[in-house]
Amino acid sequence: MTEQPRRGSLTLGGRVLWSQITSAPAAALTIFVATLLTALFVSGVPRILERVSEDDLREGLAAAEPEQRNISAVSTQRIHGNVQGDPFAHVGDRGEALLTEGFPESLRSIVADRQYVMDTPQFRVTSFPDDTERPFPTNFQFRHQQGIGDHLDLTSGSLPEENQPIEMLFGGECPDDRLAVDDFEESPEVSCFVAFVPVFQAAVTSATAEEMMLHVGDRVFLRPDGSDPLWFIGTNPEDHTFVLEISGIIELSDLSEEYWYADPRLHRPRIVENPDFRSILAFGLMRPDQYDRMLTSMPTRGFRYMWRYFIDPERIEATRAEELRADVARILPPNEEQVFTSLDDLITEFLDQRALTVGLMSTAVTGLLVTAVGLILVLAALIADRQAGATVLIRDRGASRGQLALTGAYTGLLLVASATLLGYLVVTAAMPETDALLAGRGSAVLVLGGTIAVVVAGAPYAFRRLGALQRPDTPADASSGRRIVVEIFVLIAAVASVALLRRRGLADPSEKAAVDFDALLAATPAIIGFGAGLVVLRLMVPLMRSLSWIGGRRRDAVAFLGFRRLISLPAAGRAPTVVVLLAVAVAVFSSVVQVAISEGQERHSWQVAGADFRVEGRAGGVRLPAHLDLAGLADGMSWAEGAEFPDTAVIGLARPPRVSVLAIDADAYRQVLAGSDTEVPALTSLVDGAARSTGPAPVLISSRWGEEGVPDTGTQFALEMGSLDPRVVVAGVVDSFPALSLDEPFVVIGLEDLRRAWGELPVPATVVYLRGPEAETERLDANVDETVGLTLLRSRYEVLAGVAGDPFAQWVDRGLVIIFYLALAFGIVASLSLLTVTASRRRRDLGYLRTLGLTSRQAMMITILEQVPPLVVATLVGAATGGVMARLLAPALDIESFTGGLLAARVVVEPLAILGLTGAIVVLLGVAAISFVAATRDEEYGTLLEVGDQ
């Protein structure tokens, strides 16, 4: 029995509230489950983001180069030693003073270790008496690094020892043997004299000794290099001579250790070379107690001192990132030190990446949230429809509209708030240490939206006139002024939102502001989806009218009745169409963006590595070791060799830039790239041009050229390579080329063309590209290790794992996948609810028609024609809307930030995938409609007649 309303009370009583829920238990349970799933996701996303932010910041700092994430200070003053104790005590004190007086407290708290490094000015190496002249320029510097004794092993000879000066003959008329001091007699007539020359020992690595062509015990002259500004101006190198003696060969620990600060100069010399020039800059380990002796005997302004402060990423919290960034700019050196670090840039990059991640995910999450609220609205309409008779009776007995509205609000709170609270508590228990502010806000929005949806679903029964409620359902007035105004407003808002976001996304990156939550970006997909739904509803009526007119020409009335009934659906019967459209749009949007990110990461790995594997010298343009067997290295894999020439001059063009030149075996390289998404069709021009024996060699050039613009195809110029200036002709212009920098102009030439231009001079390979499976990594690593640090292996698989394994990228990928499946599930539930929402009306109409002779088969066909077409249209339009949405919003989402940032992301909508998704949903809906009708077609005629009597 229906409960009598109590006058003056705010609600109709608990029994009415309970009867509303139990009248459609499946719908109520579905609301609870859908809300719970949404709450778990909405509550979990901010909390997981906090964890991910912490991981991303720490991993980003750990992966950065040491000189970027750490802080260093450099000075070129003279800091005197402490002969009584540690020779470098004063150097260490200066570093401690800089830390305590110049660093803010927030930075001091994250410094885990520090060290100092001292380098002497640069010397020019010349031959010792009776030695042959050195074939190419060689420079040398002494270095002392704090704590280096724990990071080296002596392989031969000894560590540097104290040496007494040696006597030598200097002057223009000295004998050839300048060490023959005992046999020399000084004379005023002879411009030759005896002088004491300081001897300093140094220990070097085997790579340094090999390049300097020295062995243990060898000696060479050192004279000041006039190009180094630390030497006093006017210093005559001939007036200041020192002797370097190689005391021993040392082996240093791996360069990847944090201790070395990624500074390889003590490990191996720096070599610059081209076909007719080669220079070497080498470093050697000095004896610490020779420091004061060097200071007093060398005419310098000072030595180079560097203090290194090592940051511990594990001590940094993401919540303090902005504070740390500001404090880096507040470092105040107490003396004249210059401070170098990219820590502030790394933190800025992290903050920007977090803002982009929040923007992208908030876009998809908001779409899912709106879909969930729409689903609650549809299911609540089902509950309200089941309670229609009771609602009419209650109103007839005196219940007010306010009491009905509040009862609906309490129903919504009971279903939605309880599920949201449960989801919130589960997530809080799982991640108690994270901040709950954003999660709480998202949960509050879900409760508010879901409750309003329940109230709106019951509003027609609470506010329409009783006479209208007791008559059969009539379609909503599609031409009402208020509805037209709302539709126009939504469409204008959708267009304006897209225009603003695209304009913002296409703006210069330096002008973009990093905002953690962009309300406009988050709301735009929901506005677009809702606008598309309104357009579909507006166009559905004339479309179905046309189809019913066509169906009316048939002998039976099945098609006419099916399409005609669709036109007369009430508002509750049309809402599922919009929800399905929005759900499919959100799912397709998430899928398209997720695929674009995945493919972008793949393209990025090819751009960075240039192949599945790339083996190159440790420094750009340095030839591979002669003992490296390239064919054996490939071992059955496709491979191509190349030669790199960085910083090459261009001759014959107005204001030409300096370019990087890559000479590549174009035909072999095409095989390496075959089948990848990074194939370069323009390589064909180099392959075809290699067949020519005369004339300029064809080249590919970068679209990023000099100030005068990109040369046209057919333009000729020359490349300055020492005494050789091969002439080339532009065969093509490309935006990018694998493994070459996108920020600098480059020239790609065929390797055979360059060898032909050089004639008898060899073109040594500096890089080799290989195509092979990831399983080859271990074998290639072993081969590269045999070259004793002279070569570097770059794997595309490692690059891909690195960019795809970024915490933000992983979080976005998994989040978009979850949103895809949740949105599809909500869309399918909304689709099936359409059958239930219109069930009572359908049973009534079929009751009339069955008494007039309608068969079960015809009833089934009418149901299918009533239900499937709007959902098919909604699915197709929703899929198209999701794809278009991804394309339109791509600039604002900045997808490139999740793919490595080198190449522009390609947002591609695959029609076949959309058709497949649409087909799967249509099949599911068809099966559901057929099953529903089959389950009810055998109802007894008496039941149908009773429905007809009603």
mmCIF file of N, CA, C and O in Angstrom, residues 13 19 40 196 208 232 249 251 266 271 283 357 374 376 384 425 441 472 484 489 491 622 633 655 662 687 759 768 853:
data_model
loop_
_atom_site.group_PDB
_atom_site.id
_atom_site.type_symbol
_atom_site.label_atom_id
_atom_site.label_comp_id
_atom_site.label_asym_id
_atom_site.label_seq_id
_atom_site.Cartn_x
_atom_site.Cartn_y
_atom_site.Cartn_z
ATOM 1 N N GLY A 13 8.625 10.055 3.249
ATOM 2 C CA GLY A 13 8.776 8.937 4.171
ATOM 3 C C GLY A 13 9.705 7.867 3.627
ATOM 4 O O GLY A 13 9.957 7.753 2.423
ATOM 5 N N SER A 19 10.611 2.054 -1.706
ATOM 6 C CA SER A 19 9.844 1.475 -2.812
ATOM 7 C C SER A 19 10.369 1.958 -4.156
ATOM 8 O O SER A 19 10.334 1.238 -5.151
ATOM 9 N N LEU A 40 36.046 4.830 -7.804
ATOM 10 C CA LEU A 40 37.372 4.235 -7.643
ATOM 11 C C LEU A 40 38.372 4.888 -8.592
ATOM 12 O O LEU A 40 39.515 5.197 -8.217
ATOM 13 N N PHE A 196 117.804 24.698 -14.920
ATOM 14 C CA PHE A 196 117.116 23.601 -14.247
ATOM 15 C C PHE A 196 115.662 23.566 -14.736
ATOM 16 O O PHE A 196 114.963 24.591 -14.697
ATOM 17 N N THR A 208 95.058 7.057 -23.343
ATOM 18 C CA THR A 208 95.785 8.322 -23.455
ATOM 19 C C THR A 208 97.224 8.076 -23.887
ATOM 20 O O THR A 208 97.756 8.783 -24.757
ATOM 21 N N PHE A 232 99.837 34.080 -18.172
ATOM 22 C CA PHE A 232 100.000 35.530 -18.213
ATOM 23 C C PHE A 232 100.213 35.996 -19.640
ATOM 24 O O PHE A 232 100.909 35.353 -20.433
ATOM 25 N N ILE A 249 100.736 3.467 -15.923
ATOM 26 C CA ILE A 249 99.459 3.340 -16.638
ATOM 27 C C ILE A 249 98.400 2.940 -15.621
ATOM 28 O O ILE A 249 98.588 1.979 -14.860
ATOM 29 N N GLU A 251 94.139 2.250 -14.710
ATOM 30 C CA GLU A 251 92.817 1.884 -15.217
ATOM 31 C C GLU A 251 91.775 2.472 -14.276
ATOM 32 O O GLU A 251 91.804 2.199 -13.075
ATOM 33 N N LEU A 266 89.868 12.380 -18.243
ATOM 34 C CA LEU A 266 90.944 11.609 -17.628
ATOM 35 C C LEU A 266 90.971 10.176 -18.163
ATOM 36 O O LEU A 266 92.001 9.502 -18.104
ATOM 37 N N ILE A 271 89.919 14.017 -29.224
ATOM 38 C CA ILE A 271 90.576 14.041 -30.533
ATOM 39 C C ILE A 271 89.688 14.764 -31.524
ATOM 40 O O ILE A 271 88.490 14.496 -31.620
ATOM 41 N N PHE A 283 94.740 14.384 -20.629
ATOM 42 C CA PHE A 283 94.831 14.695 -19.206
ATOM 43 C C PHE A 283 95.597 13.575 -18.512
ATOM 44 O O PHE A 283 95.504 12.404 -18.896
ATOM 45 N N THR A 357 50.315 16.246 -18.429
ATOM 46 C CA THR A 357 49.707 14.962 -18.062
ATOM 47 C C THR A 357 48.353 15.175 -17.411
ATOM 48 O O THR A 357 47.373 14.489 -17.738
ATOM 49 N N GLY A 374 25.502 10.619 -17.078
ATOM 50 C CA GLY A 374 24.459 10.344 -18.060
ATOM 51 C C GLY A 374 23.844 8.967 -17.878
ATOM 52 O O GLY A 374 22.624 8.780 -18.019
ATOM 53 N N ILE A 376 23.712 7.326 -15.056
ATOM 54 C CA ILE A 376 22.870 7.405 -13.854
ATOM 55 C C ILE A 376 21.519 8.025 -14.202
ATOM 56 O O ILE A 376 20.464 7.586 -13.721
ATOM 57 N N ALA A 384 12.181 5.892 -12.200
ATOM 58 C CA ALA A 384 11.041 6.806 -12.161
ATOM 59 C C ALA A 384 9.883 6.284 -12.986
ATOM 60 O O ALA A 384 8.708 6.441 -12.616
ATOM 61 N N LEU A 425 36.820 5.519 0.224
ATOM 62 C CA LEU A 425 37.444 4.879 1.380
ATOM 63 C C LEU A 425 38.378 3.747 0.955
ATOM 64 O O LEU A 425 39.431 3.539 1.559
ATOM 65 N N ARG A 441 37.677 16.283 -4.230
ATOM 66 C CA ARG A 441 36.933 17.161 -5.131
ATOM 67 C C ARG A 441 36.260 16.369 -6.244
ATOM 68 O O ARG A 441 35.095 16.614 -6.580
ATOM 69 N N PRO A 472 -1.308 8.844 -22.319
ATOM 70 C CA PRO A 472 -0.160 8.165 -22.916
ATOM 71 C C PRO A 472 0.964 9.152 -23.193
ATOM 72 O O PRO A 472 0.734 10.342 -23.404
ATOM 73 N N ILE A 484 15.631 24.981 -28.350
ATOM 74 C CA ILE A 484 16.440 25.505 -29.456
ATOM 75 C C ILE A 484 17.547 26.404 -28.929
ATOM 76 O O ILE A 484 18.706 26.327 -29.375
ATOM 77 N N PHE A 489 23.271 27.264 -27.843
ATOM 78 C CA PHE A 489 24.298 27.636 -26.866
ATOM 79 C C PHE A 489 25.361 26.544 -26.745
ATOM 80 O O PHE A 489 26.570 26.832 -26.708
ATOM 81 N N LEU A 491 26.224 24.238 -28.967
ATOM 82 C CA LEU A 491 27.021 24.169 -30.196
ATOM 83 C C LEU A 491 28.017 25.323 -30.274
ATOM 84 O O LEU A 491 29.179 25.130 -30.664
ATOM 85 N N VAL A 622 84.365 10.449 -34.534
ATOM 86 C CA VAL A 622 85.598 9.697 -34.280
ATOM 87 C C VAL A 622 85.469 8.323 -34.909
ATOM 88 O O VAL A 622 84.469 7.641 -34.718
ATOM 89 N N LEU A 633 80.501 -8.193 -36.717
ATOM 90 C CA LEU A 633 79.584 -7.572 -35.778
ATOM 91 C C LEU A 633 78.140 -7.763 -36.222
ATOM 92 O O LEU A 633 77.254 -8.037 -35.418
ATOM 93 N N ARG A 655 75.977 33.288 -47.019
ATOM 94 C CA ARG A 655 75.773 33.123 -45.582
ATOM 95 C C ARG A 655 75.402 31.687 -45.231
ATOM 96 O O ARG A 655 74.359 31.417 -44.642
ATOM 97 N N LEU A 662 76.684 13.499 -42.982
ATOM 98 C CA LEU A 662 76.637 12.048 -42.809
ATOM 99 C C LEU A 662 76.800 11.402 -44.167
ATOM 100 O O LEU A 662 75.979 11.611 -45.064
ATOM 101 N N VAL A 687 70.941 6.582 -53.945
ATOM 102 C CA VAL A 687 71.285 5.292 -54.549
ATOM 103 C C VAL A 687 71.446 5.439 -56.058
ATOM 104 O O VAL A 687 72.411 4.951 -56.648
ATOM 105 N N GLY A 759 89.169 10.099 -53.580
ATOM 106 C CA GLY A 759 90.202 9.381 -54.326
ATOM 107 C C GLY A 759 90.869 8.324 -53.481
ATOM 108 O O GLY A 759 90.212 7.435 -52.938
ATOM 109 N N VAL A 768 78.013 2.494 -37.548
ATOM 110 C CA VAL A 768 77.438 1.384 -38.300
ATOM 111 C C VAL A 768 76.027 1.142 -37.774
ATOM 112 O O VAL A 768 75.790 1.141 -36.561
ATOM 113 N N GLY A 853 -3.985 -8.908 -34.204
ATOM 114 C CA GLY A 853 -3.420 -9.917 -35.090
ATOM 115 C C GLY A 853 -1.924 -9.822 -35.322
ATOM 116 O O GLY A 853 -1.393 -10.493 -36.198
#
